[in-house]
Short mmCIF file of N, CA, C and O in Angstrom, two decimals:
data_model
loop_
_atom_site.label_atom_id
_atom_site.label_comp_id
_atom_site.label_asym_id
_atom_site.label_seq_id
_atom_site.Cartn_x
_atom_site.Cartn_y
_atom_site.Cartn_z
N UNK A 1 81.64 83.63 123.12
CA UNK A 1 82.52 83.18 122.06
C UNK A 1 83.64 82.37 122.68
O UNK A 1 84.19 82.74 123.70
N UNK A 2 83.98 81.30 122.04
CA UNK A 2 85.07 80.46 122.53
C UNK A 2 86.05 80.20 121.40
O UNK A 2 85.65 79.75 120.33
N UNK A 3 87.29 80.49 121.62
CA UNK A 3 88.34 80.21 120.65
C UNK A 3 89.22 79.14 121.24
O UNK A 3 89.58 79.21 122.42
N UNK A 4 89.56 78.13 120.42
CA UNK A 4 90.40 77.04 120.91
C UNK A 4 91.66 77.59 121.57
O UNK A 4 92.30 78.49 121.06
N UNK A 5 91.98 77.06 122.73
CA UNK A 5 93.18 77.45 123.45
C UNK A 5 92.95 78.56 124.47
O UNK A 5 93.81 78.83 125.28
N UNK A 6 91.80 79.23 124.40
CA UNK A 6 91.50 80.27 125.38
C UNK A 6 90.47 79.70 126.35
O UNK A 6 89.29 79.63 126.07
N UNK A 7 90.96 79.27 127.50
CA UNK A 7 90.09 78.57 128.43
C UNK A 7 89.76 79.36 129.69
O UNK A 7 88.70 79.20 130.26
N UNK A 8 90.66 80.19 130.12
CA UNK A 8 90.46 80.86 131.41
C UNK A 8 89.50 82.04 131.27
O UNK A 8 89.34 82.63 130.20
N UNK A 9 88.90 82.39 132.37
CA UNK A 9 88.01 83.56 132.40
C UNK A 9 88.78 84.82 132.06
O UNK A 9 88.25 85.71 131.38
N UNK A 10 90.04 84.89 132.50
CA UNK A 10 90.88 86.05 132.21
C UNK A 10 91.09 86.19 130.70
O UNK A 10 90.95 87.28 130.14
N UNK A 11 91.42 85.10 130.04
CA UNK A 11 91.63 85.14 128.59
C UNK A 11 90.35 85.54 127.86
O UNK A 11 90.38 86.33 126.92
N UNK A 12 89.23 85.00 128.30
CA UNK A 12 87.96 85.34 127.68
C UNK A 12 87.63 86.83 127.89
O UNK A 12 87.11 87.48 127.00
N UNK A 13 87.95 87.35 129.07
CA UNK A 13 87.70 88.77 129.36
C UNK A 13 88.55 89.66 128.46
O UNK A 13 88.07 90.67 127.93
N UNK A 14 89.82 89.29 128.27
CA UNK A 14 90.69 90.04 127.36
C UNK A 14 90.13 90.03 125.94
O UNK A 14 90.12 91.06 125.25
N UNK A 15 89.68 88.88 125.51
CA UNK A 15 89.12 88.72 124.17
C UNK A 15 87.87 89.59 124.00
O UNK A 15 87.74 90.28 122.98
N UNK A 16 86.99 89.57 124.95
CA UNK A 16 85.77 90.38 124.88
C UNK A 16 86.10 91.87 124.87
O UNK A 16 85.47 92.65 124.14
N UNK A 17 87.10 92.28 125.67
CA UNK A 17 87.52 93.67 125.68
C UNK A 17 88.06 94.12 124.33
O UNK A 17 87.75 95.21 123.84
N UNK A 18 88.85 93.26 123.71
CA UNK A 18 89.39 93.57 122.37
C UNK A 18 88.27 93.66 121.35
O UNK A 18 88.26 94.54 120.49
N UNK A 19 87.31 92.76 121.47
CA UNK A 19 86.19 92.74 120.54
C UNK A 19 85.36 94.01 120.65
O UNK A 19 84.93 94.58 119.64
N UNK A 20 85.15 94.49 121.86
CA UNK A 20 84.37 95.72 122.07
C UNK A 20 85.06 96.94 121.46
O UNK A 20 84.40 97.81 120.90
N UNK A 21 86.38 96.99 121.54
CA UNK A 21 87.13 98.13 121.00
C UNK A 21 87.23 98.06 119.48
O UNK A 21 87.38 99.09 118.83
N UNK A 22 87.24 96.87 118.93
CA UNK A 22 87.30 96.62 117.48
C UNK A 22 88.34 97.49 116.78
O UNK A 22 88.05 98.28 115.90
N UNK A 23 89.58 97.35 117.19
CA UNK A 23 90.69 98.08 116.58
C UNK A 23 91.01 97.52 115.19
O UNK A 23 90.55 96.44 114.83
N UNK A 24 91.81 98.25 114.46
CA UNK A 24 92.30 97.79 113.16
C UNK A 24 93.75 97.37 113.31
O UNK A 24 94.56 98.12 113.86
N UNK A 25 94.07 96.18 112.82
CA UNK A 25 95.43 95.64 112.89
C UNK A 25 95.93 95.45 111.47
O UNK A 25 95.26 94.80 110.66
N UNK A 26 97.10 95.99 111.17
CA UNK A 26 97.71 95.84 109.86
C UNK A 26 98.79 94.78 109.96
O UNK A 26 99.69 94.86 110.80
N UNK A 27 98.69 93.76 109.10
CA UNK A 27 99.65 92.65 109.11
C UNK A 27 100.48 92.67 107.83
O UNK A 27 100.07 92.15 106.79
N UNK A 28 101.68 93.27 107.89
CA UNK A 28 102.50 93.36 106.67
C UNK A 28 103.12 92.04 106.25
O UNK A 28 103.54 91.90 105.11
N UNK A 29 103.16 91.04 107.13
CA UNK A 29 103.79 89.77 106.79
C UNK A 29 102.81 88.76 106.21
O UNK A 29 103.17 87.63 105.92
N UNK A 30 101.55 89.14 106.04
CA UNK A 30 100.50 88.19 105.68
C UNK A 30 100.72 87.50 104.34
O UNK A 30 100.29 86.38 104.15
N UNK A 31 101.40 88.15 103.42
CA UNK A 31 101.63 87.54 102.11
C UNK A 31 102.79 86.58 102.09
O UNK A 31 102.99 85.88 101.11
N UNK A 32 103.56 86.51 103.20
CA UNK A 32 104.75 85.66 103.22
C UNK A 32 104.70 84.59 104.30
O UNK A 32 105.49 83.67 104.27
N UNK A 33 103.82 84.72 105.26
CA UNK A 33 103.85 83.84 106.42
C UNK A 33 102.46 83.27 106.68
O UNK A 33 101.53 84.00 107.02
N UNK A 34 102.32 81.95 106.53
CA UNK A 34 101.03 81.29 106.72
C UNK A 34 100.48 81.48 108.13
O UNK A 34 99.28 81.63 108.31
N UNK A 35 101.36 81.47 109.13
CA UNK A 35 100.91 81.63 110.52
C UNK A 35 100.28 83.01 110.74
O UNK A 35 99.25 83.12 111.40
N UNK A 36 100.91 84.03 110.19
CA UNK A 36 100.38 85.39 110.32
C UNK A 36 99.05 85.49 109.58
O UNK A 36 98.08 86.05 110.09
N UNK A 37 99.00 84.93 108.38
CA UNK A 37 97.77 84.95 107.60
C UNK A 37 96.64 84.25 108.34
O UNK A 37 95.54 84.79 108.48
N UNK A 38 96.91 83.05 108.86
CA UNK A 38 95.88 82.31 109.60
C UNK A 38 95.42 83.03 110.85
O UNK A 38 94.23 83.06 111.16
N UNK A 39 96.35 83.64 111.57
CA UNK A 39 95.99 84.41 112.76
C UNK A 39 95.08 85.57 112.39
O UNK A 39 94.07 85.83 113.06
N UNK A 40 95.40 86.26 111.32
CA UNK A 40 94.57 87.38 110.87
C UNK A 40 93.17 86.92 110.48
O UNK A 40 92.18 87.58 110.81
N UNK A 41 93.09 85.79 109.81
CA UNK A 41 91.79 85.25 109.40
C UNK A 41 90.95 84.89 110.63
O UNK A 41 89.77 85.22 110.70
N UNK A 42 91.57 84.26 111.62
CA UNK A 42 90.85 83.88 112.85
C UNK A 42 90.33 85.11 113.58
O UNK A 42 89.19 85.15 114.02
N UNK A 43 91.18 86.13 113.70
CA UNK A 43 90.77 87.36 114.38
C UNK A 43 89.60 88.00 113.64
O UNK A 43 88.62 88.43 114.25
N UNK A 44 89.67 88.05 112.32
CA UNK A 44 88.60 88.66 111.53
C UNK A 44 87.31 87.83 111.61
O UNK A 44 86.23 88.38 111.78
N UNK A 45 87.43 86.51 111.49
CA UNK A 45 86.25 85.64 111.54
C UNK A 45 85.51 85.77 112.87
O UNK A 45 84.29 85.71 112.91
N UNK A 46 86.26 85.96 113.94
CA UNK A 46 85.66 86.08 115.26
C UNK A 46 85.32 87.53 115.61
O UNK A 46 84.90 87.82 116.73
N UNK A 47 85.52 88.45 114.65
CA UNK A 47 85.19 89.86 114.80
C UNK A 47 85.83 90.49 116.04
O UNK A 47 85.24 91.30 116.73
N UNK A 48 87.08 90.07 116.28
CA UNK A 48 87.84 90.60 117.40
C UNK A 48 88.44 91.96 117.03
O UNK A 48 88.50 92.87 117.85
N UNK A 49 88.88 92.08 115.78
CA UNK A 49 89.45 93.32 115.26
C UNK A 49 89.32 93.30 113.75
O UNK A 49 89.11 92.25 113.15
N UNK A 50 89.45 94.48 113.17
CA UNK A 50 89.48 94.56 111.72
C UNK A 50 90.92 94.32 111.28
O UNK A 50 91.85 94.87 111.87
N UNK A 51 91.10 93.50 110.27
CA UNK A 51 92.43 93.10 109.82
C UNK A 51 92.68 93.62 108.41
O UNK A 51 91.82 93.50 107.54
N UNK A 52 93.86 94.19 108.22
CA UNK A 52 94.31 94.60 106.89
C UNK A 52 95.55 93.77 106.58
O UNK A 52 96.55 93.83 107.31
N UNK A 53 95.46 92.97 105.54
CA UNK A 53 96.58 92.13 105.12
C UNK A 53 97.34 92.87 104.02
O UNK A 53 96.78 93.13 102.95
N UNK A 54 98.59 93.22 104.28
CA UNK A 54 99.43 93.85 103.27
C UNK A 54 100.21 92.75 102.55
O UNK A 54 100.93 91.99 103.19
N UNK A 55 100.04 92.69 101.25
CA UNK A 55 100.71 91.65 100.48
C UNK A 55 101.36 92.28 99.25
O UNK A 55 100.90 93.29 98.74
N UNK A 56 102.44 91.66 98.80
CA UNK A 56 103.04 92.07 97.53
C UNK A 56 102.91 90.93 96.53
O UNK A 56 103.10 91.12 95.34
N UNK A 57 102.55 89.78 97.02
CA UNK A 57 102.35 88.59 96.19
C UNK A 57 101.13 87.88 96.77
O UNK A 57 101.07 87.63 97.97
N UNK A 58 100.20 87.56 95.93
CA UNK A 58 98.94 87.00 96.43
C UNK A 58 98.89 85.47 96.42
O UNK A 58 97.82 84.88 96.49
N UNK A 59 100.06 84.81 96.36
CA UNK A 59 100.08 83.34 96.34
C UNK A 59 99.36 82.73 97.54
O UNK A 59 98.51 81.85 97.38
N UNK A 60 99.72 83.17 98.76
CA UNK A 60 99.08 82.61 99.95
C UNK A 60 97.61 82.98 100.02
O UNK A 60 96.78 82.17 100.44
N UNK A 61 97.28 84.19 99.62
CA UNK A 61 95.89 84.64 99.63
C UNK A 61 95.07 83.72 98.73
O UNK A 61 93.98 83.26 99.09
N UNK A 62 95.60 83.43 97.56
CA UNK A 62 94.91 82.55 96.62
C UNK A 62 94.90 81.10 97.10
O UNK A 62 93.89 80.40 96.96
N UNK A 63 96.01 80.65 97.69
CA UNK A 63 96.11 79.28 98.17
C UNK A 63 95.03 78.98 99.21
O UNK A 63 94.44 77.91 99.21
N UNK A 64 94.78 79.94 100.09
CA UNK A 64 93.79 79.75 101.15
C UNK A 64 92.42 80.34 100.79
O UNK A 64 91.52 80.36 101.60
N UNK A 65 92.30 80.82 99.55
CA UNK A 65 91.04 81.37 99.06
C UNK A 65 90.45 82.40 100.03
O UNK A 65 89.29 82.34 100.42
N UNK A 66 91.29 83.35 100.43
CA UNK A 66 90.89 84.38 101.39
C UNK A 66 89.98 85.38 100.69
O UNK A 66 90.29 85.87 99.60
N UNK A 67 88.86 85.68 101.31
CA UNK A 67 87.89 86.63 100.77
C UNK A 67 87.76 87.84 101.70
O UNK A 67 87.73 87.69 102.91
N UNK A 68 87.67 89.01 101.11
CA UNK A 68 87.48 90.22 101.89
C UNK A 68 86.06 90.30 102.45
O UNK A 68 85.13 89.74 101.87
N UNK A 69 85.94 90.99 103.58
CA UNK A 69 84.63 91.27 104.17
C UNK A 69 84.78 92.51 105.04
O UNK A 69 85.79 93.19 104.97
N UNK A 70 83.79 92.79 105.87
CA UNK A 70 83.84 93.99 106.71
C UNK A 70 85.00 93.96 107.70
O UNK A 70 85.44 95.01 108.17
N UNK A 71 85.48 92.79 108.05
CA UNK A 71 86.54 92.65 109.05
C UNK A 71 87.90 92.27 108.44
O UNK A 71 88.88 92.19 109.15
N UNK A 72 87.94 92.03 107.15
CA UNK A 72 89.18 91.58 106.51
C UNK A 72 89.36 92.27 105.16
O UNK A 72 88.52 92.13 104.26
N UNK A 73 90.45 93.00 105.03
CA UNK A 73 90.78 93.68 103.77
C UNK A 73 92.15 93.21 103.31
O UNK A 73 93.05 92.98 104.12
N UNK A 74 92.31 93.10 102.00
CA UNK A 74 93.58 92.71 101.40
C UNK A 74 94.08 93.89 100.57
O UNK A 74 93.35 94.39 99.72
N UNK A 75 95.30 94.32 100.85
CA UNK A 75 95.88 95.44 100.11
C UNK A 75 97.17 94.94 99.46
O UNK A 75 98.13 94.57 100.15
N UNK A 76 97.18 94.90 98.12
CA UNK A 76 98.39 94.55 97.39
C UNK A 76 99.21 95.83 97.25
O UNK A 76 98.84 96.73 96.49
N UNK A 77 100.29 95.91 97.99
CA UNK A 77 101.05 97.16 98.05
C UNK A 77 101.83 97.46 96.78
O UNK A 77 102.30 98.58 96.59
N UNK A 78 101.93 96.50 95.87
CA UNK A 78 102.66 96.77 94.63
C UNK A 78 101.85 97.62 93.66
O UNK A 78 102.42 98.26 92.79
N UNK A 79 100.52 97.61 93.82
CA UNK A 79 99.71 98.39 92.88
C UNK A 79 98.60 99.18 93.57
O UNK A 79 97.63 99.57 92.94
N UNK A 80 98.75 99.44 94.85
CA UNK A 80 97.71 100.13 95.60
C UNK A 80 97.95 101.64 95.65
O UNK A 80 99.08 102.09 95.78
N UNK A 81 96.86 102.38 95.57
CA UNK A 81 96.93 103.83 95.75
C UNK A 81 97.28 104.19 97.19
O UNK A 81 97.63 105.33 97.49
N UNK A 82 97.18 103.20 98.09
CA UNK A 82 97.47 103.43 99.50
C UNK A 82 98.97 103.44 99.82
O UNK A 82 99.36 103.81 100.91
N UNK A 83 99.80 103.02 98.87
CA UNK A 83 101.23 102.89 99.14
C UNK A 83 101.86 104.16 99.71
O UNK A 83 102.53 104.09 100.74
N UNK A 84 101.65 105.34 99.13
CA UNK A 84 102.25 106.55 99.73
C UNK A 84 101.75 106.82 101.15
O UNK A 84 102.52 107.26 102.00
N UNK A 85 100.49 106.52 101.41
CA UNK A 85 99.93 106.72 102.74
C UNK A 85 100.58 105.75 103.73
O UNK A 85 100.94 106.13 104.85
N UNK A 86 100.75 104.49 103.30
CA UNK A 86 101.37 103.48 104.16
C UNK A 86 102.83 103.82 104.44
O UNK A 86 103.31 103.67 105.56
N UNK A 87 103.54 104.29 103.40
CA UNK A 87 104.94 104.68 103.58
C UNK A 87 105.06 105.80 104.60
O UNK A 87 105.91 105.75 105.49
N UNK A 88 104.19 106.79 104.48
CA UNK A 88 104.23 107.92 105.41
C UNK A 88 103.87 107.49 106.83
O UNK A 88 104.52 107.91 107.79
N UNK A 89 102.86 106.65 106.96
CA UNK A 89 102.45 106.18 108.29
C UNK A 89 103.56 105.39 108.96
O UNK A 89 103.84 105.56 110.15
N UNK A 90 104.23 104.53 108.18
CA UNK A 90 105.34 103.74 108.72
C UNK A 90 106.49 104.66 109.14
O UNK A 90 107.06 104.50 110.21
N UNK A 91 106.79 105.63 108.29
CA UNK A 91 107.86 106.57 108.62
C UNK A 91 107.55 107.33 109.92
O UNK A 91 108.39 107.40 110.82
N UNK A 92 106.33 107.84 110.04
CA UNK A 92 105.95 108.59 111.23
C UNK A 92 106.00 107.72 112.48
O UNK A 92 106.39 108.18 113.56
N UNK A 93 105.61 106.48 112.34
CA UNK A 93 105.59 105.56 113.49
C UNK A 93 107.01 105.21 113.95
O UNK A 93 107.25 105.01 115.14
N UNK A 94 107.95 105.10 113.00
CA UNK A 94 109.29 104.61 113.33
C UNK A 94 110.42 105.62 113.20
O UNK A 94 111.58 105.27 113.38
N UNK A 95 110.11 106.88 112.91
CA UNK A 95 111.19 107.85 112.71
C UNK A 95 111.99 108.07 113.99
O UNK A 95 113.19 108.31 113.93
N UNK A 96 111.35 107.94 115.15
CA UNK A 96 112.07 108.09 116.41
C UNK A 96 113.07 106.96 116.64
O UNK A 96 113.98 107.09 117.46
N UNK A 97 112.90 105.87 115.91
CA UNK A 97 113.83 104.75 116.01
C UNK A 97 114.86 104.77 114.89
O UNK A 97 115.58 103.81 114.68
N UNK A 98 114.89 105.88 114.13
CA UNK A 98 115.92 106.05 113.12
C UNK A 98 115.50 105.72 111.70
O UNK A 98 116.32 105.79 110.78
N UNK A 99 114.25 105.36 111.48
CA UNK A 99 113.80 105.03 110.13
C UNK A 99 113.65 106.31 109.31
O UNK A 99 113.04 107.29 109.77
N UNK A 100 114.20 106.31 108.11
CA UNK A 100 114.07 107.45 107.21
C UNK A 100 112.87 107.21 106.29
O UNK A 100 112.34 106.10 106.21
N UNK A 101 112.48 108.26 105.57
CA UNK A 101 111.38 108.12 104.60
C UNK A 101 111.76 107.10 103.53
O UNK A 101 110.94 106.28 103.12
N UNK A 102 113.01 107.16 103.08
CA UNK A 102 113.49 106.20 102.07
C UNK A 102 113.49 104.78 102.64
O UNK A 102 113.14 103.81 101.96
N UNK A 103 113.87 104.65 103.90
CA UNK A 103 113.86 103.35 104.55
C UNK A 103 112.46 102.77 104.65
O UNK A 103 112.27 101.56 104.48
N UNK A 104 111.47 103.61 104.90
CA UNK A 104 110.08 103.15 104.96
C UNK A 104 109.63 102.63 103.60
O UNK A 104 108.96 101.60 103.51
N UNK A 105 110.03 103.33 102.56
CA UNK A 105 109.68 102.88 101.19
C UNK A 105 110.30 101.52 100.91
O UNK A 105 109.67 100.64 100.35
N UNK A 106 111.56 101.36 101.30
CA UNK A 106 112.26 100.09 101.07
C UNK A 106 111.63 98.94 101.87
O UNK A 106 111.48 97.84 101.36
N UNK A 107 111.26 99.22 103.12
CA UNK A 107 110.62 98.19 103.94
C UNK A 107 109.32 97.70 103.31
O UNK A 107 109.03 96.51 103.31
N UNK A 108 108.55 98.62 102.78
CA UNK A 108 107.28 98.22 102.17
C UNK A 108 107.46 97.52 100.84
O UNK A 108 106.62 96.71 100.45
N UNK A 109 108.57 97.78 100.15
CA UNK A 109 108.85 97.06 98.90
C UNK A 109 109.13 95.58 99.18
O UNK A 109 108.82 94.73 98.39
N UNK A 110 109.78 95.34 100.30
CA UNK A 110 110.17 93.97 100.63
C UNK A 110 109.04 93.32 101.34
O UNK A 110 108.89 92.29 101.69
#
């Protein structure tokens, strides 16, 4: 597999290692930032990792006609049943840095 801009053997080895592990990456900025959205799409298309795009507004998703597949999921956090799970996961991940449960809810609203 060759991705534009990755030319060295080292970069290709890193890419192959990531692809073998096939981690899941959650991108909360995907609904607001074209660069983040495009990066997520590239990673998913190349099956490097599974991508979850968290959006509160689907304008960019619709603009780029993004379609879900096995490697790309779109979660609209304004009406998703996953919202309480996401809030709790964010809180647990960042509580050591001072984030409160209420703060996690507010972060996901924005």
